[in-house]
CSV table of C-alpha atoms in Angstrom, one decimal:
chain,number,residue,atom,x,y,z
A,1,MET,CA,-41.7,84.8,-10.3
A,2,LYS,CA,-38.7,87.1,-10.7
A,3,ARG,CA,-36.0,85.2,-12.8
A,4,LEU,CA,-33.6,88.0,-13.7
A,5,ASN,CA,-30.6,89.1,-11.6
A,6,TRP,CA,-30.6,92.9,-11.3
A,7,LEU,CA,-28.2,93.1,-8.4
A,8,MET,CA,-26.0,95.7,-10.2
A,9,ILE,CA,-29.0,97.7,-11.4
A,10,ILE,CA,-31.0,100.3,-9.5
A,11,LEU,CA,-34.6,99.9,-10.6
A,12,VAL,CA,-36.9,102.9,-10.4
A,13,VAL,CA,-40.6,102.9,-11.0
A,14,LEU,CA,-42.3,106.2,-11.5
A,15,LEU,CA,-46.1,106.2,-11.9
A,16,CYS,CA,-47.7,109.2,-13.6
A,17,PRO,CA,-50.9,110.8,-12.4
A,18,VAL,CA,-53.7,108.8,-13.9
A,19,HIS,CA,-56.1,110.8,-16.1
A,20,ILE,CA,-59.7,109.7,-15.7
A,21,PHE,CA,-62.6,110.6,-18.0
A,22,ALA,CA,-66.0,109.4,-16.7
A,23,THR,CA,-69.3,111.2,-16.1
A,24,ASP,CA,-70.7,109.3,-13.1
A,25,ALA,CA,-69.5,110.9,-9.9
A,26,ASP,CA,-71.3,109.0,-7.2
A,27,ASP,CA,-69.4,107.5,-4.3
A,28,GLU,CA,-69.3,104.0,-5.6
A,29,THR,CA,-68.1,105.1,-9.0
A,30,GLN,CA,-65.3,107.0,-7.2
A,31,ASP,CA,-64.4,103.7,-5.4
A,32,ILE,CA,-64.2,102.0,-8.8
A,33,ARG,CA,-61.9,104.8,-10.1
A,34,ALA,CA,-59.7,104.5,-7.1
A,35,PHE,CA,-59.5,100.7,-7.5
A,36,LEU,CA,-58.6,101.1,-11.2
A,37,ILE,CA,-55.9,103.6,-10.5
A,38,ASN,CA,-54.4,101.3,-7.9
A,39,LEU,CA,-54.7,98.2,-10.1
A,40,PHE,CA,-52.9,99.7,-13.0
A,41,ASN,CA,-50.3,101.4,-10.9
A,42,GLU,CA,-49.4,98.1,-9.2
A,43,ARG,CA,-49.5,96.2,-12.5
A,44,THR,CA,-47.1,98.7,-14.0
A,45,ARG,CA,-44.8,98.4,-11.0
A,46,PHE,CA,-45.0,94.6,-11.3
A,47,LEU,CA,-43.3,94.8,-14.8
A,48,ILE,CA,-40.2,96.1,-13.0
A,49,ASP,CA,-40.1,94.5,-9.6
A,50,GLN,CA,-41.8,91.1,-10.6
A,51,ARG,CA,-43.5,90.7,-7.2
A,52,PRO,CA,-46.7,88.7,-7.8
A,53,GLU,CA,-48.1,89.4,-4.3
A,54,ALA,CA,-48.4,93.0,-5.2
A,55,ILE,CA,-51.1,92.3,-7.9
A,56,ASN,CA,-52.5,89.0,-6.4
A,57,ARG,CA,-55.0,90.9,-4.2
A,58,PHE,CA,-56.8,92.6,-7.1
A,59,TYR,CA,-58.3,89.4,-8.6
A,60,GLU,CA,-61.3,87.2,-7.9
A,61,LYS,CA,-59.3,84.0,-8.3
A,62,THR,CA,-62.0,81.5,-7.1
A,63,ASP,CA,-63.5,82.2,-10.5
A,64,LYS,CA,-61.7,80.5,-13.4
A,65,ILE,CA,-61.8,83.5,-15.6
A,66,GLY,CA,-60.6,85.8,-12.8
A,67,ARG,CA,-57.8,83.5,-12.1
A,68,TYR,CA,-56.9,83.4,-15.8
A,69,ALA,CA,-56.8,87.2,-15.8
A,70,TYR,CA,-54.3,87.2,-13.0
A,71,GLU,CA,-52.1,84.5,-14.5
A,72,ASN,CA,-52.1,86.4,-17.8
A,73,GLU,CA,-50.4,89.3,-16.0
A,74,LEU,CA,-47.8,87.0,-14.5
A,75,LEU,CA,-47.1,85.6,-18.0
A,76,ARG,CA,-46.9,89.1,-19.4
A,77,GLY,CA,-44.4,90.2,-16.9
A,78,LYS,CA,-42.3,87.0,-17.3
A,79,TYR,CA,-42.3,87.4,-21.1
A,80,ILE,CA,-41.2,91.0,-21.2
A,81,ASN,CA,-38.4,90.5,-18.6
A,82,THR,CA,-37.2,87.3,-20.3
A,83,TRP,CA,-37.1,89.2,-23.6
A,84,ALA,CA,-35.1,91.9,-21.9
A,85,GLU,CA,-32.6,89.4,-20.5
A,86,LYS,CA,-32.0,87.8,-23.9
A,87,ARG,CA,-31.5,91.3,-25.5
A,88,GLY,CA,-29.0,92.3,-22.8
A,89,ILE,CA,-31.1,95.1,-21.4
A,90,VAL,CA,-32.8,96.0,-18.2
A,91,PHE,CA,-36.0,97.9,-17.7
A,92,SER,CA,-35.4,100.8,-15.3
A,93,VAL,CA,-38.5,103.0,-15.4
A,94,ALA,CA,-42.2,102.3,-15.9
A,95,LYS,CA,-45.0,104.9,-16.1
A,96,SER,CA,-48.6,104.4,-16.7
A,97,SER,CA,-51.7,106.6,-17.3
A,98,ILE,CA,-55.3,105.5,-18.0
A,99,ARG,CA,-58.2,107.1,-19.7
A,100,ILE,CA,-61.5,105.6,-18.5
A,101,ASN,CA,-64.1,105.7,-21.3
A,102,ARG,CA,-67.1,104.1,-19.5
A,103,ILE,CA,-68.2,102.7,-16.2
A,104,LYS,CA,-71.5,100.8,-16.1
A,105,LYS,CA,-72.7,99.3,-12.8
A,106,GLU,CA,-75.2,96.5,-12.4
A,107,GLY,CA,-75.8,95.3,-8.9
A,108,ASN,CA,-72.5,94.1,-7.4
A,109,GLN,CA,-70.7,94.2,-10.7
A,110,ALA,CA,-69.3,96.9,-12.9
A,111,ARG,CA,-68.2,96.9,-16.5
A,112,VAL,CA,-65.4,99.2,-17.4
A,113,SER,CA,-63.7,100.2,-20.7
A,114,LEU,CA,-60.5,102.2,-20.6
A,115,ASN,CA,-57.2,102.8,-22.5
A,116,GLN,CA,-53.8,102.5,-20.9
A,117,SER,CA,-50.7,104.3,-22.0
A,118,LEU,CA,-47.6,102.6,-20.8
A,119,GLN,CA,-44.0,104.0,-21.0
A,120,LEU,CA,-41.0,101.8,-20.4
A,121,SER,CA,-37.4,102.8,-20.2
A,122,TYR,CA,-34.5,100.4,-20.8
A,123,GLU,CA,-30.8,100.5,-20.7
A,124,TYR,CA,-28.2,98.1,-22.1
A,125,LYS,CA,-26.3,96.2,-19.4
A,126,THR,CA,-23.0,97.1,-21.2
A,127,ASP,CA,-23.9,100.8,-21.2
A,128,ASN,CA,-26.3,102.0,-18.5
A,129,TYR,CA,-25.8,105.7,-19.1
A,130,ASN,CA,-28.2,106.1,-22.1
A,131,SER,CA,-31.8,105.4,-21.5
A,132,GLN,CA,-34.2,104.5,-24.3
A,133,PHE,CA,-38.0,105.0,-24.0
A,134,PHE,CA,-40.9,103.4,-25.8
A,135,GLY,CA,-44.6,103.3,-25.4
A,136,ILE,CA,-47.4,100.8,-25.6
A,137,GLY,CA,-51.1,101.5,-25.7
A,138,THR,CA,-53.8,99.0,-24.8
A,139,ARG,CA,-57.6,99.0,-24.8
A,140,HIS,CA,-59.2,97.2,-21.8
A,141,VAL,CA,-62.7,95.9,-21.1
A,142,LEU,CA,-63.0,94.7,-17.4
A,143,THR,CA,-65.8,93.2,-15.4
A,144,LEU,CA,-65.4,94.0,-11.7
A,145,LYS,CA,-67.2,92.3,-8.8
A,146,LYS,CA,-67.7,93.7,-5.3
A,147,MET,CA,-66.9,91.1,-2.6
A,148,ASN,CA,-66.8,91.8,1.1
A,149,GLY,CA,-66.8,95.5,0.4
A,150,GLU,CA,-63.9,95.4,-2.1
A,151,TRP,CA,-63.8,95.5,-5.9
A,152,LEU,CA,-62.0,92.7,-7.7
A,153,VAL,CA,-61.3,91.9,-11.3
A,154,LEU,CA,-63.6,89.1,-12.4
A,155,ARG,CA,-62.6,89.1,-16.1
A,156,GLU,CA,-60.6,91.2,-18.5
A,157,TRP,CA,-59.9,91.4,-22.2
A,158,TYR,CA,-57.4,93.7,-23.8
A,159,THR,CA,-55.3,94.2,-26.9
A,160,ASP,CA,-52.0,93.1,-25.4
A,161,PRO,CA,-48.9,92.7,-27.5
A,162,LEU,CA,-46.8,91.1,-24.8
A,163,THR,CA,-48.5,87.9,-23.7
A,164,GLU,CA,-46.3,85.4,-25.4
A,165,ASN,CA,-44.4,82.2,-24.4
A,166,PRO,CA,-41.2,83.4,-22.8
A,167,LYS,CA,-39.6,80.0,-23.7
A,168,LEU,CA,-39.9,80.8,-27.4
A,169,ILE,CA,-37.8,84.0,-27.4
A,170,PRO,CA,-34.9,83.7,-29.8
A,171,GLU,CA,-31.4,84.4,-28.6
A,172,PHE,CA,-29.5,87.6,-29.6
A,173,ASN,CA,-25.8,88.5,-29.2
A,174,GLY,CA,-26.0,92.1,-30.5
A,175,PHE,CA,-25.6,93.6,-34.0
A,176,PRO,CA,-22.1,93.3,-35.4
A,177,ASN,CA,-22.2,96.9,-36.7
A,178,PRO,CA,-24.5,99.2,-34.9
A,179,SER,CA,-23.4,102.1,-37.0
A,180,PHE,CA,-25.8,101.0,-39.7
A,181,LEU,CA,-28.6,103.0,-38.0
A,182,LYS,CA,-27.3,106.0,-40.1
A,183,SER,CA,-27.1,104.0,-43.3
A,184,GLY,CA,-29.7,103.2,-45.9
A,185,THR,CA,-30.2,102.2,-49.5
A,186,ASN,CA,-31.2,105.0,-51.8
A,187,ILE,CA,-33.5,104.1,-54.6
A,188,VAL,CA,-33.4,106.2,-57.8
A,189,GLN,CA,-36.9,106.5,-59.3
A,190,THR,CA,-37.8,107.4,-62.8
A,191,GLY,CA,-41.0,107.6,-64.9
A,192,GLU,CA,-44.4,107.1,-63.3
A,193,LEU,CA,-42.9,106.1,-59.9
A,194,ALA,CA,-41.1,109.4,-59.6
A,195,LYS,CA,-44.4,111.2,-59.9
A,196,ARG,CA,-45.8,109.2,-57.0
A,197,GLY,CA,-42.8,109.7,-54.8
A,198,TYR,CA,-42.8,108.7,-51.1
A,199,ASN,CA,-42.4,111.5,-48.6
A,200,ARG,CA,-40.6,109.7,-45.7
A,201,GLU,CA,-40.4,112.7,-43.5
A,202,ARG,CA,-44.2,113.2,-43.5
A,203,ALA,CA,-44.8,109.4,-43.2
A,204,LEU,CA,-42.8,109.3,-40.0
A,205,GLU,CA,-44.5,112.4,-38.6
A,206,TYR,CA,-47.8,110.7,-39.3
A,207,ALA,CA,-46.7,107.4,-37.7
A,208,ASN,CA,-45.7,109.3,-34.6
A,209,LYS,CA,-48.7,111.5,-34.4
A,210,TYR,CA,-51.4,108.9,-34.8
A,211,ALA,CA,-49.8,106.0,-32.8
A,212,GLY,CA,-52.9,105.9,-30.7
A,213,ALA,CA,-52.9,105.1,-27.0
A,214,ALA,CA,-49.2,104.4,-26.9
A,215,TRP,CA,-47.1,106.7,-24.7
A,216,GLY,CA,-45.2,109.2,-26.9
A,217,ALA,CA,-47.9,109.4,-29.5
A,218,GLY,CA,-49.5,112.7,-30.5
A,219,ASN,CA,-53.0,113.8,-31.2
A,220,ASP,CA,-54.1,113.3,-27.6
A,221,HIS,CA,-53.6,109.6,-28.0
A,222,ARG,CA,-56.3,109.3,-30.6
A,223,TYR,CA,-56.4,107.9,-34.1
A,224,ASN,CA,-57.0,110.0,-37.2
A,225,LYS,CA,-60.8,110.5,-37.3
A,226,LYS,CA,-60.7,110.6,-41.1
A,227,TYR,CA,-60.4,106.8,-41.1
A,228,PHE,CA,-62.6,104.1,-39.6
A,229,ASP,CA,-61.1,102.2,-36.7
A,230,TYR,CA,-60.9,98.5,-37.5
A,231,THR,CA,-59.6,97.4,-34.1
A,232,TYR,CA,-62.7,95.4,-33.3
A,233,GLN,CA,-63.0,94.0,-36.9
A,234,GLY,CA,-59.8,92.0,-36.9
A,235,GLY,CA,-57.3,94.8,-36.1
A,236,ASP,CA,-56.2,98.2,-37.3
A,237,CYS,CA,-52.5,97.6,-38.0
A,238,THR,CA,-52.8,97.4,-41.8
A,239,ASN,CA,-55.3,100.3,-42.0
A,240,PHE,CA,-52.7,102.4,-40.1
A,241,ALA,CA,-49.8,101.3,-42.3
A,242,SER,CA,-51.8,102.3,-45.4
A,243,GLN,CA,-52.5,105.7,-43.9
A,244,VAL,CA,-48.8,106.2,-43.2
A,245,LEU,CA,-48.0,105.4,-46.8
A,246,GLY,CA,-51.0,107.0,-48.5
A,247,ASP,CA,-52.5,109.8,-46.6
A,248,LYS,CA,-52.2,112.8,-49.0
A,249,ASP,CA,-52.5,115.5,-46.4
A,250,GLU,CA,-50.2,114.4,-43.6
A,251,GLY,CA,-48.7,111.0,-44.6
A,252,GLY,CA,-46.3,109.6,-47.2
A,253,GLY,CA,-48.6,110.7,-50.0
A,254,LEU,CA,-48.4,107.6,-52.2
A,255,GLN,CA,-51.1,107.8,-54.8
A,256,MET,CA,-54.1,105.6,-54.1
A,257,LEU,CA,-54.6,103.1,-56.9
A,258,SER,CA,-57.4,100.8,-58.0
A,259,GLY,CA,-57.5,98.1,-55.4
A,260,TRP,CA,-55.7,100.1,-52.7
A,261,HIS,CA,-57.7,103.1,-51.6
A,262,TYR,CA,-59.9,104.6,-48.9
A,263,HIS,CA,-63.3,106.1,-49.7
A,264,SER,CA,-65.5,106.1,-46.6
A,265,GLU,CA,-63.9,102.7,-45.9
A,266,GLY,CA,-60.8,100.9,-46.8
A,267,SER,CA,-60.5,98.5,-49.8
A,268,GLN,CA,-59.3,94.9,-49.2
A,269,ALA,CA,-55.7,95.9,-50.0
A,270,TRP,CA,-56.0,98.9,-47.7
A,271,VAL,CA,-57.1,97.0,-44.6
A,272,ARG,CA,-56.2,93.3,-44.9
A,273,THR,CA,-52.7,92.2,-44.2
A,274,ASP,CA,-52.0,89.6,-47.0
A,275,SER,CA,-53.8,91.8,-49.6
A,276,PHE,CA,-51.8,94.8,-48.5
A,277,LYS,CA,-48.5,92.9,-48.7
A,278,ASN,CA,-49.3,91.7,-52.2
A,279,PHE,CA,-50.3,95.2,-53.3
A,280,VAL,CA,-47.1,96.9,-52.0
A,281,LEU,CA,-44.8,94.3,-53.6
A,282,HIS,CA,-46.6,94.0,-57.0
A,283,SER,CA,-47.5,97.7,-57.5
A,284,GLY,CA,-43.9,98.9,-57.6
A,285,TYR,CA,-44.3,100.8,-54.4
A,286,GLY,CA,-42.0,98.5,-52.4
A,287,ARG,CA,-39.6,95.6,-52.7
A,288,LEU,CA,-38.9,92.6,-50.4
A,289,VAL,CA,-35.5,93.0,-48.8
A,290,ALA,CA,-35.6,89.7,-46.9
A,291,LYS,CA,-37.9,87.2,-45.4
A,292,GLY,CA,-37.0,84.9,-42.5
A,293,TYR,CA,-37.0,84.2,-38.8
A,294,PHE,CA,-35.4,86.6,-36.3
A,295,THR,CA,-32.0,85.0,-36.6
A,296,ASP,CA,-32.2,85.2,-40.4
A,297,VAL,CA,-32.9,88.9,-40.6
A,298,ILE,CA,-30.3,90.0,-38.1
A,299,LYS,CA,-27.4,87.8,-39.0
A,300,PRO,CA,-24.6,89.4,-41.2
A,301,THR,CA,-24.4,88.2,-44.8
A,302,GLU,CA,-22.2,89.0,-47.8
A,303,LYS,CA,-25.0,91.3,-49.0
A,304,TYR,CA,-25.9,92.8,-45.7
A,305,SER,CA,-23.0,93.1,-43.3
A,306,GLY,CA,-25.2,94.4,-40.6
A,307,GLY,CA,-28.0,92.0,-41.2
A,308,ALA,CA,-30.9,92.4,-43.7
A,309,VAL,CA,-32.7,94.6,-41.3
A,310,ALA,CA,-29.9,97.1,-41.8
A,311,ALA,CA,-31.1,97.8,-45.3
A,312,LEU,CA,-34.4,99.3,-44.0
A,313,LYS,CA,-34.9,103.0,-43.5
A,314,PRO,CA,-37.3,104.8,-41.3
A,315,GLY,CA,-40.6,104.8,-43.1
A,316,ASP,CA,-40.2,101.2,-44.4
A,317,LEU,CA,-42.5,98.3,-43.4
A,318,ILE,CA,-42.1,95.1,-41.4
A,319,ALA,CA,-44.7,92.4,-41.8
A,320,TYR,CA,-45.1,89.5,-39.3
A,321,GLU,CA,-46.0,86.1,-40.6
A,322,MET,CA,-47.4,83.3,-38.4
A,323,ASN,CA,-48.2,79.9,-39.8
A,324,GLY,CA,-48.0,81.1,-43.4
A,325,ASP,CA,-50.3,84.1,-43.0
A,326,ILE,CA,-49.4,87.8,-42.5
A,327,ASP,CA,-50.5,88.6,-39.0
A,328,HIS,CA,-49.4,92.2,-38.5
A,329,PHE,CA,-47.8,95.2,-40.0
A,330,SER,CA,-45.6,97.9,-38.4
A,331,ILE,CA,-43.7,100.9,-39.6
A,332,LEU,CA,-40.0,101.2,-39.0
A,333,VAL,CA,-39.5,104.6,-37.3
A,334,GLY,CA,-35.8,104.5,-36.3
A,335,PHE,CA,-33.1,102.7,-34.3
A,336,ASP,CA,-32.0,102.9,-30.8
A,337,TYR,CA,-28.4,103.9,-29.9
A,338,HIS,CA,-27.3,100.3,-30.2
A,339,GLY,CA,-28.8,100.0,-33.7
A,340,TYR,CA,-31.9,98.0,-32.6
A,341,PRO,CA,-34.9,98.6,-35.0
A,342,LEU,CA,-37.9,100.4,-33.5
A,343,VAL,CA,-41.5,100.4,-34.9
A,344,ASN,CA,-44.9,102.0,-34.5
A,345,SER,CA,-48.2,100.3,-35.1
A,346,HIS,CA,-51.8,99.9,-34.2
A,347,THR,CA,-53.5,97.0,-32.4
A,348,ALA,CA,-51.9,97.0,-30.0
A,349,ASP,CA,-50.6,100.6,-30.3
A,350,ARG,CA,-46.8,100.9,-30.3
A,351,TYR,CA,-44.5,103.9,-30.3
A,352,ARG,CA,-40.8,103.3,-30.9
A,353,VAL,CA,-41.0,99.7,-29.7
A,354,PRO,CA,-38.2,97.2,-30.4
A,355,PHE,CA,-39.4,95.4,-33.6
A,356,ASP,CA,-39.5,91.9,-32.2
A,357,LEU,CA,-41.0,92.6,-28.8
A,358,GLY,CA,-44.2,90.7,-28.6
A,359,TRP,CA,-43.2,88.0,-31.1
A,360,ASP,CA,-41.3,84.7,-30.8
A,361,LYS,CA,-39.0,82.4,-32.7
A,362,ASN,CA,-41.8,81.1,-34.8
A,363,THR,CA,-42.5,84.5,-36.3
A,364,LYS,CA,-41.2,85.2,-39.8
A,365,TYR,CA,-40.4,88.8,-40.7
A,366,LEU,CA,-40.9,90.3,-44.1
A,367,LEU,CA,-38.7,93.4,-44.5
A,368,ILE,CA,-40.2,95.7,-47.1
A,369,GLN,CA,-38.5,98.8,-48.4
A,370,ILE,CA,-40.7,101.5,-49.9
A,371,ASN,CA,-39.4,103.1,-53.0
A,372,ASP,CA,-38.7,106.8,-52.6
C-alpha cells in the first residue's frame, strides 16, 4: 500500500511505553492488555512504514465488520501519507500511548474502551533539519474475539479525524510569504466591546491545557470537569471552542450573554456549530475574514498577500462546512516554521495539528477573527 517515495528520507518510529489503567489483573486480562499494546504499537508504526502485513494479523477478517476495521486502518494510513505528499512533507517519527478505561469479558469475547494519544513528527522535504510535532487523541471501543488461542479485533469504533478519501485532497504549492506567521490584524475596540475584551494569551493556554487525549495536551489528557462532555451527543468541538473563548477563570474571558452561556449545561449557541457561528458573527465578538475552499483561503489576493488565512491570529476560530452545514470548529493556536496554520480541537482531539488535515477539497473553511 505504500505509495510515497522516501528513498532520501530516514524514517524512525519510536513507540512510547503504553500506560494501562484497568482493575482486572487475571491472566486472560493480561493477555488482552498485551494484545492491545501490540496492536496499537504496530498500527502506529504502520502510519510511517505503510506495511499492511504488519497489522493484517490482528483482525478477524472472515467477519465483514472485522474486515472493515482492518480496511479502515489501511485507508487511514493512505490518507495521511497522501496528504503529507501533497503538502511536501514527510512523517519521520510516530509515538503512541494508550489509556485503557475498561475491559469486560464475556465468554470468548471482550469489550474494551480506551483512549489513544498519538504523536507525529514531520519535516518539509525542502528543509529536513526542523521537525514539527503534533498530537491526535482518539477514543476507541473495540470488541475482541479469541480464536485458536489468539485475540483478534472483531469490530472497532473510534473518533478518527483521518479516515477520508485520499483522492480528494487538494493540491498545495506552499505559501508565498511564510513570514506572515508573525503578522496579524490588530482590532481597536471601544465602548461595550472594550469592557468584554478577549484575553488571547489565556485562551491559548486553555486550548493547550484541555486538548484532551491528544499528545501534547495538559491536564493529564482530560477535559475540564467544569463542563459536560458532549462527545457522545454529537461532538464536543463547539463546547470546547466556547470554553476557550468564554471561560472566565482560565480562558479568553468573553462575557456570557443571553443565548450563549453555560449553566450546568451549554445553551444551543454554546454547543451547536451553526448556532455558535451565528452568535459569534452577530454578537460583535468576531468577524468573518473569509469563506471558501482550501485553495480559496490560502491563495494570495490583493487584500491578503499571504492568503486570507494570514489574517488570523492565534486564538481565532476556523469553522469547517460540509454540504452547507457547519460540521466542526477548531482554534488556531499558531503556525509551523513554514507558516502552516495549526489548530486545537475536540472530537477528535487535536493539538497543534495542520488545519486541513482530516478534511478534503469539498470542505469550506470559515475564517473567523475574534475581536480583541
